[in-house]
Amino acid sequence: MEFHKTRRQQFLGESYYTAVLRSCDDGVEAVGLLLKAAVAEGDIRYAHGRARVLAETRFDRLTLRYTAGEPIEPLRSELEQVIAAYERYGELLWSFRKDRNEMVFEFDVIDDYCQLRIPRDGGHDSTLMADSVPP
């Protein structure tokens, strides 16, 4: 795969993609083990937190792979894993909070919003910023 031709976002570099994907894979494995142990011990408080981290990491992995230009079809099974992870998180959250109205997936909380700021004065200097609020 020629990464620079298939990616869906021009500012995603191949080395960054590879490193973050590896980090997500490691995180899913490590947090999955912590979650399993917490559930086995009956520690719902800790388990619901680990379940959230696991669901968010799976979601981050999916969006990263999509952004990198991977074909949609293989990502469908990964989407099912993301949904299952959020469903598990929801059950643990609701059990811990005793409130089924707690939001599980907050669409307004997606951390990796980036914007490119280009000077209006015609300068060539541009800055890539991570920012959750548009200018």
Coordinates of N, CA and C in Angstrom, one line a residue:
M1 N 0.8 -1.2 0.0 CA 0.0 0.0 0.0 C 0.9 1.2 0.0
E2 N 0.7 2.1 -0.9 CA 1.4 3.4 -0.9 C 0.6 4.4 0.0
F3 N 1.2 4.5 1.2 CA 0.5 5.2 2.2 C 0.1 6.6 1.8
H4 N 1.0 7.4 1.2 CA 0.7 8.8 0.9 C -0.4 8.9 -0.2
K5 N -0.7 7.9 -0.9 CA -1.7 7.9 -1.9 C -3.1 7.4 -1.4
T6 N -3.1 6.6 -0.4 CA -4.3 6.0 0.1 C -4.9 6.7 1.3
R7 N -4.1 7.5 2.0 CA -4.6 8.1 3.2 C -5.7 9.1 2.9
R8 N -6.6 9.3 3.8 CA -7.8 10.2 3.6 C -7.5 11.5 4.2
Q9 N -6.4 11.7 4.9 CA -6.1 13.0 5.5 C -4.6 13.3 5.2
Q10 N -4.3 14.3 4.5 CA -3.0 14.6 4.1 C -1.9 14.8 5.2
F11 N -2.3 15.1 6.4 CA -1.4 15.4 7.4 C -1.1 14.2 8.3
L12 N -1.6 13.1 8.0 CA -1.3 11.8 8.7 C -0.1 11.2 8.0
G13 N 1.0 11.1 8.8 CA 2.2 10.5 8.3 C 2.3 9.0 8.6
E14 N 3.0 8.3 7.7 CA 3.0 6.8 7.9 C 3.7 6.4 9.2
S15 N 4.7 7.0 9.6 CA 5.4 6.6 10.8 C 4.5 6.9 12.0
Y16 N 3.8 8.0 12.0 CA 2.9 8.3 13.1 C 1.8 7.3 13.1
Y17 N 1.2 7.0 12.0 CA 0.2 6.0 11.9 C 0.6 4.7 12.4
T18 N 1.8 4.2 12.0 CA 2.3 2.9 12.5 C 2.5 2.9 14.0
A19 N 3.0 4.0 14.6 CA 3.3 4.1 16.0 C 2.0 4.1 16.8
V20 N 1.0 4.9 16.3 CA -0.2 5.0 17.1 C -1.1 3.7 16.9
L21 N -1.0 3.1 15.8 CA -1.7 1.8 15.6 C -1.1 0.8 16.6
R22 N 0.2 0.7 16.7 CA 0.8 -0.2 17.6 C 0.4 0.1 19.0
S23 N 0.4 1.4 19.4 CA 0.0 1.8 20.7 C -1.5 1.4 21.0
C24 N -2.3 1.6 20.0 CA -3.7 1.1 20.2 C -3.8 -0.4 20.4
D25 N -3.1 -1.1 19.6 CA -3.1 -2.6 19.7 C -2.6 -3.0 21.1
D26 N -1.5 -2.4 21.5 CA -1.0 -2.7 22.9 C -2.0 -2.3 24.0
G27 N -2.7 -1.2 23.8 CA -3.6 -0.7 24.8 C -4.8 -1.6 24.8
V28 N -5.3 -2.1 23.7 CA -6.5 -3.0 23.7 C -6.2 -4.2 24.5
E29 N -5.0 -4.8 24.2 CA -4.6 -6.0 24.9 C -4.4 -5.8 26.4
A30 N -3.7 -4.8 26.8 CA -3.4 -4.5 28.2 C -4.7 -4.1 29.0
V31 N -5.4 -3.2 28.4 CA -6.6 -2.8 29.1 C -7.7 -3.9 29.2
G32 N -7.7 -4.7 28.1 CA -8.6 -5.9 28.1 C -8.3 -6.8 29.3
L33 N -7.1 -7.0 29.6 CA -6.7 -7.9 30.7 C -7.1 -7.3 32.0
L34 N -6.8 -6.0 32.2 CA -7.2 -5.3 33.4 C -8.8 -5.3 33.6
L35 N -9.5 -5.1 32.5 CA -10.9 -5.2 32.6 C -11.4 -6.6 33.0
K36 N -10.9 -7.6 32.4 CA -11.2 -8.9 32.7 C -11.0 -9.2 34.2
A37 N -9.9 -8.8 34.7 CA -9.5 -9.0 36.1 C -10.5 -8.2 37.1
A38 N -10.8 -7.0 36.7 CA -11.7 -6.2 37.5 C -13.1 -6.8 37.6
V39 N -13.6 -7.3 36.5 CA -14.9 -7.9 36.4 C -14.9 -9.2 37.3
A40 N -13.8 -10.0 37.2 CA -13.7 -11.2 37.9 C -13.7 -10.9 39.4
E41 N -13.1 -9.8 39.8 CA -13.0 -9.4 41.2 C -14.2 -8.7 41.7
G42 N -15.1 -8.3 40.8 CA -16.4 -7.6 41.2 C -16.2 -6.1 41.4
D43 N -15.1 -5.6 40.9 CA -14.8 -4.2 41.1 C -15.4 -3.4 40.0
I44 N -16.7 -3.1 40.1 CA -17.4 -2.4 39.0 C -16.9 -1.0 38.8
R45 N -16.5 -0.3 39.9 CA -16.0 1.1 39.7 C -14.7 1.1 38.8
Y46 N -13.8 0.2 39.1 CA -12.6 0.1 38.2 C -12.9 -0.4 36.9
A47 N -13.8 -1.4 36.8 CA -14.1 -2.1 35.6 C -14.8 -1.1 34.6
H48 N -15.7 -0.3 35.1 CA -16.4 0.6 34.1 C -15.4 1.6 33.5
G49 N -14.4 2.0 34.3 CA -13.4 3.0 33.8 C -12.5 2.3 32.8
R50 N -12.1 1.0 33.0 CA -11.3 0.3 32.0 C -12.1 0.0 30.8
A51 N -13.4 -0.3 31.0 CA -14.3 -0.5 29.8 C -14.4 0.7 28.9
R52 N -14.4 1.9 29.5 CA -14.5 3.1 28.7 C -13.2 3.3 28.0
V53 N -12.0 3.1 28.6 CA -10.7 3.2 27.9 C -10.6 2.2 26.8
L54 N -11.1 1.0 27.0 CA -11.0 0.0 26.0 C -11.9 0.4 24.8
A55 N -13.1 0.9 25.0 CA -14.0 1.3 24.0 C -13.4 2.5 23.2
E56 N -12.9 3.4 23.9 CA -12.3 4.6 23.2 C -11.1 4.2 22.4
T57 N -10.3 3.3 22.9 CA -9.1 2.9 22.2 C -9.5 2.1 20.9
R58 N -10.5 1.3 21.0 CA -11.0 0.6 19.8 C -11.6 1.6 18.8
F59 N -12.3 2.6 19.3 CA -12.8 3.6 18.4 C -11.7 4.4 17.7
D60 N -10.7 4.8 18.5 CA -9.5 5.5 18.0 C -8.8 4.7 16.9
R61 N -8.7 3.4 17.2 CA -8.0 2.5 16.2 C -8.8 2.4 14.9
L62 N -10.1 2.3 15.0 CA -10.9 2.3 13.8 C -10.8 3.6 13.0
T63 N -10.9 4.8 13.7 CA -10.9 6.0 13.0 C -9.5 6.2 12.4
L64 N -8.4 5.8 13.1 CA -7.1 5.9 12.6 C -6.9 5.1 11.3
R65 N -7.4 3.8 11.3 CA -7.3 3.0 10.1 C -8.1 3.6 8.9
Y66 N -9.3 4.1 9.2 CA -10.1 4.7 8.2 C -9.3 5.9 7.6
T67 N -8.8 6.8 8.5 CA -8.1 8.0 8.0 C -6.9 7.6 7.2
A68 N -6.3 6.5 7.5 CA -5.1 6.0 6.8 C -5.4 5.5 5.4
G69 N -6.7 5.4 5.1 CA -7.1 5.0 3.8 C -7.4 3.5 3.6
E70 N -7.5 2.8 4.7 CA -7.7 1.3 4.6 C -9.1 1.1 4.0
P71 N -9.3 0.1 3.3 CA -10.6 -0.2 2.6 C -11.7 -0.3 3.7
I72 N -12.9 0.1 3.3 CA -14.1 0.1 4.3 C -14.5 -1.4 4.7
E73 N -14.5 -2.3 3.7 CA -15.0 -3.6 4.0 C -14.3 -4.3 5.2
P74 N -13.0 -4.3 5.3 CA -12.4 -5.0 6.4 C -12.6 -4.2 7.7
L75 N -13.0 -3.0 7.7 CA -13.2 -2.2 8.9 C -14.6 -2.5 9.5
R76 N -15.5 -3.1 8.7 CA -16.8 -3.4 9.3 C -16.8 -4.3 10.5
S77 N -15.9 -5.3 10.5 CA -15.8 -6.2 11.6 C -15.2 -5.5 12.8
E78 N -14.3 -4.5 12.5 CA -13.8 -3.7 13.6 C -14.8 -2.8 14.2
L79 N -15.7 -2.3 13.4 CA -16.8 -1.4 13.9 C -17.7 -2.2 14.8
E80 N -17.9 -3.5 14.5 CA -18.7 -4.4 15.4 C -18.0 -4.5 16.7
Q81 N -16.7 -4.6 16.7 CA -16.0 -4.7 18.0 C -16.1 -3.4 18.8
V82 N -16.1 -2.3 18.1 CA -16.2 -1.0 18.8 C -17.6 -0.9 19.4
I83 N -18.6 -1.3 18.7 CA -20.0 -1.2 19.2 C -20.1 -2.1 20.4
A84 N -19.6 -3.3 20.3 CA -19.6 -4.3 21.4 C -18.9 -3.7 22.7
A85 N -17.8 -3.1 22.4 CA -17.0 -2.5 23.6 C -17.8 -1.4 24.2
Y86 N -18.5 -0.5 23.5 CA -19.3 0.5 24.0 C -20.5 0.0 24.8
E87 N -21.1 -1.1 24.2 CA -22.2 -1.7 24.9 C -21.8 -2.3 26.2
R88 N -20.6 -2.9 26.3 CA -20.1 -3.5 27.5 C -19.8 -2.3 28.5
Y89 N -19.2 -1.3 28.0 CA -19.0 -0.1 28.9 C -20.3 0.4 29.4
G90 N -21.3 0.5 28.6 CA -22.6 1.0 29.0 C -23.2 0.2 30.2
E91 N -23.2 -1.1 30.0 CA -23.7 -2.0 31.1 C -23.0 -1.8 32.4
L92 N -21.6 -1.7 32.3 CA -20.9 -1.5 33.5 C -21.1 -0.1 34.1
L93 N -21.2 0.9 33.3 CA -21.4 2.3 33.7 C -22.8 2.4 34.4
W94 N -23.8 1.9 33.7 CA -25.1 1.9 34.3 C -25.2 1.2 35.6
S95 N -24.5 0.1 35.7 CA -24.5 -0.7 36.9 C -23.8 0.1 38.0
F96 N -22.8 0.8 37.7 CA -22.0 1.5 38.7 C -22.8 2.8 39.1
R97 N -23.3 3.5 38.2 CA -24.1 4.8 38.5 C -25.5 4.6 38.9
K98 N -26.0 3.4 38.7 CA -27.4 3.1 38.9 C -28.4 4.0 38.2
D99 N -28.0 4.3 36.9 CA -28.7 5.2 36.1 C -28.5 4.9 34.6
R100 N -29.5 4.4 34.0 CA -29.4 4.0 32.6 C -29.5 5.2 31.6
N101 N -29.6 6.4 32.2 CA -29.6 7.6 31.3 C -28.3 8.2 31.1
E102 N -27.3 7.6 31.8 CA -25.9 8.1 31.6 C -25.5 7.8 30.1
M103 N -24.9 8.8 29.5 CA -24.4 8.7 28.1 C -23.2 7.8 28.0
V104 N -23.2 6.9 27.0 CA -22.1 6.0 26.8 C -21.2 6.6 25.8
F105 N -21.7 7.0 24.7 CA -20.9 7.5 23.6 C -21.2 9.0 23.4
E106 N -20.3 9.9 23.7 CA -20.6 11.3 23.6 C -20.0 11.8 22.3
F107 N -20.9 12.1 21.3 CA -20.4 12.5 20.0 C -19.7 13.8 20.1
D108 N -20.0 14.7 21.1 CA -19.3 16.0 21.1 C -17.9 15.9 21.8
V109 N -17.5 14.7 22.2 CA -16.2 14.6 22.8 C -15.3 13.7 21.9
I110 N -14.8 14.3 20.9 CA -13.8 13.6 20.0 C -12.6 14.4 20.0
D111 N -11.5 13.9 20.7 CA -10.4 14.7 21.1 C -9.5 15.1 19.9
D112 N -9.4 14.4 18.8 CA -8.4 14.6 17.8 C -8.8 15.5 16.7
Y113 N -9.6 16.6 17.0 CA -10.0 17.5 16.0 C -8.7 18.4 15.7
C114 N -8.3 18.5 14.5 CA -7.2 19.3 14.1 C -7.6 20.3 13.1
Q115 N -7.0 21.5 13.1 CA -7.2 22.4 12.1 C -5.9 23.0 11.6
L116 N -5.9 23.4 10.4 CA -4.7 24.0 9.8 C -5.0 25.5 9.7
R117 N -4.1 26.3 10.4 CA -4.2 27.8 10.3 C -3.2 28.3 9.4
I118 N -3.7 29.0 8.4 CA -2.8 29.6 7.4 C -3.0 31.1 7.5
P119 N -1.9 31.8 7.6 CA -1.9 33.3 7.7 C -2.7 33.9 6.6
R120 N -3.5 34.9 6.8 CA -4.2 35.6 5.8 C -3.4 36.7 5.1
D121 N -2.2 37.0 5.7 CA -1.4 38.0 5.1 C -0.5 37.5 3.9
G122 N -0.8 36.2 3.5 CA 0.0 35.7 2.4 C 1.3 35.0 2.7
G123 N 1.6 35.0 4.0 CA 2.8 34.3 4.5 C 2.8 32.9 4.2
H124 N 3.9 32.2 4.2 CA 4.0 30.8 3.9 C 4.0 30.0 5.2
D125 N 4.0 30.6 6.3 CA 4.1 29.9 7.6 C 2.7 29.4 8.0
S126 N 2.6 28.1 8.2 CA 1.3 27.6 8.7 C 1.5 26.7 9.9
T127 N 0.6 26.6 10.7 CA 0.7 25.9 12.0 C -0.4 24.9 12.1
L128 N -0.1 23.7 12.4 CA -1.1 22.6 12.6 C -1.3 22.6 14.1
M129 N -2.6 22.8 14.5 CA -2.9 22.8 15.9 C -3.9 21.8 16.2
A130 N -3.8 21.2 17.4 CA -4.9 20.3 17.9 C -5.8 21.3 18.7
D131 N -7.0 21.3 18.4 CA -7.9 22.3 19.0 C -9.3 21.7 18.9
S132 N -10.1 21.8 19.9 CA -11.5 21.3 19.9 C -12.5 22.4 19.5
V133 N -12.0 23.6 19.4 CA -12.9 24.7 19.1 C -12.5 25.5 17.9
P134 N -13.3 25.5 16.9 CA -12.9 26.2 15.6 C -12.7 27.7 15.9
P135 N -11.9 28.4 15.1 CA -11.6 29.8 15.4 C -12.8 30.7 15.2

